Amino acid sequence: MSLKVYNTLHRKKELFEPIEKGKVRMYVCGPTVYNYISIGNSRPIVVFNMVRNYLQFSGYKVEYIHNITDIEDKIIKKADEEKVDYKVITTRQGRIQA
């Protein structure tokens, strides 16, 4: 079974072909850890994990990187509201979301 992806540049679905034969590299933006994770923040995690699993099942070697945003305006605002260092917020929420 082949995988087709939508190419926004060409505005059409195209057969997926990795840059390096047999190997796929994925980078996925993860949640911002200022509060409990929402459905919106969960969606990319679930969807791209499914894509990764499908690619591995299809025989590709997959390098999957998923970040967690641990400093930005919402985190700083939350830390100011709680009168704590931003690292307290990100550590707490990061552990909850892990």
Coordinates of C-alpha atoms in Angstrom, one line a residue:
M1 CA 0.0 0.0 0.0
S2 CA 1.4 3.4 -1.0
L3 CA 1.2 6.7 0.9
K4 CA 0.0 9.8 -0.8
V5 CA 0.5 13.2 0.8
Y6 CA -0.9 16.6 -0.2
N7 CA 1.8 18.8 -1.7
T8 CA 0.7 22.4 -1.0
L9 CA 3.2 23.8 -3.5
H10 CA 1.7 21.8 -6.4
R11 CA -1.8 21.7 -4.9
K12 CA -2.3 18.0 -5.4
K13 CA -1.8 14.6 -3.8
E14 CA 1.5 12.9 -4.7
L15 CA 3.0 9.6 -4.0
F16 CA 5.3 9.9 -0.9
E17 CA 9.0 9.3 -1.7
P18 CA 11.6 9.9 1.0
I19 CA 14.7 12.0 0.2
E20 CA 16.9 9.0 1.3
K21 CA 15.8 5.6 0.2
G22 CA 14.4 3.5 3.0
K23 CA 14.8 6.3 5.6
V24 CA 12.4 9.0 6.7
R25 CA 13.1 11.9 9.0
M26 CA 10.2 13.6 10.8
Y27 CA 10.1 16.8 12.9
V28 CA 6.9 17.5 14.7
C29 CA 6.0 20.6 16.7
G30 CA 4.8 19.6 20.1
P31 CA 2.7 21.4 22.8
T32 CA 3.5 24.5 24.7
V33 CA 3.7 23.4 28.3
Y34 CA 2.0 26.3 30.1
N35 CA -1.2 24.5 31.1
Y36 CA -2.8 21.1 30.8
I37 CA -2.7 19.7 27.3
S38 CA -5.8 20.3 25.1
I39 CA -7.3 18.4 22.3
G40 CA -5.8 20.8 19.8
N41 CA -2.3 20.2 21.3
S42 CA -2.9 16.5 21.3
R43 CA -3.9 16.1 17.7
P44 CA -0.4 16.5 16.1
I45 CA 1.0 14.1 18.6
V46 CA -1.6 11.4 17.8
V47 CA -1.7 12.0 14.0
F48 CA 2.1 12.1 13.4
N49 CA 2.6 9.1 15.7
M50 CA 0.2 7.2 13.5
V51 CA 2.1 8.3 10.4
R52 CA 5.4 7.2 12.0
N53 CA 3.9 3.8 12.9
Y54 CA 2.6 3.4 9.4
L55 CA 6.0 4.2 7.9
Q56 CA 7.8 1.8 10.2
F57 CA 5.2 -0.9 9.4
S58 CA 5.9 -0.2 5.7
G59 CA 9.6 -0.9 6.2
Y60 CA 11.1 2.5 6.6
K61 CA 13.7 3.4 9.2
V62 CA 12.1 6.5 10.9
E63 CA 13.9 9.2 12.8
Y64 CA 11.2 11.0 14.7
I65 CA 11.7 14.2 16.6
H66 CA 9.0 15.9 18.6
N67 CA 9.7 19.1 20.5
I68 CA 8.1 20.6 23.6
T69 CA 8.0 24.4 23.7
D70 CA 9.3 25.3 27.2
I71 CA 9.6 29.1 26.9
E72 CA 7.3 31.6 25.3
D73 CA 4.8 34.3 26.2
K74 CA 2.0 32.1 27.6
I75 CA 4.5 30.3 29.9
I76 CA 5.9 33.6 31.1
K77 CA 2.4 35.0 31.7
K78 CA 1.4 31.8 33.7
A79 CA 4.6 32.0 35.7
D80 CA 3.9 35.7 36.5
E81 CA 0.3 34.8 37.6
E82 CA 1.6 32.1 39.9
K83 CA 4.6 34.2 41.0
V84 CA 7.1 31.5 40.2
D85 CA 10.0 31.0 37.8
Y86 CA 9.0 29.9 34.3
K87 CA 10.9 26.6 34.9
V88 CA 8.5 25.6 37.6
I89 CA 5.6 25.8 35.1
T90 CA 7.4 24.0 32.3
T91 CA 8.8 21.2 34.6
R92 CA 5.4 20.6 36.2
Q93 CA 3.4 20.6 32.9
G94 CA 6.1 18.7 31.1
R95 CA 5.9 15.9 33.7
I96 CA 2.1 15.8 33.4
Q97 CA 2.2 15.7 29.6
A98 CA 5.0 13.1 29.4

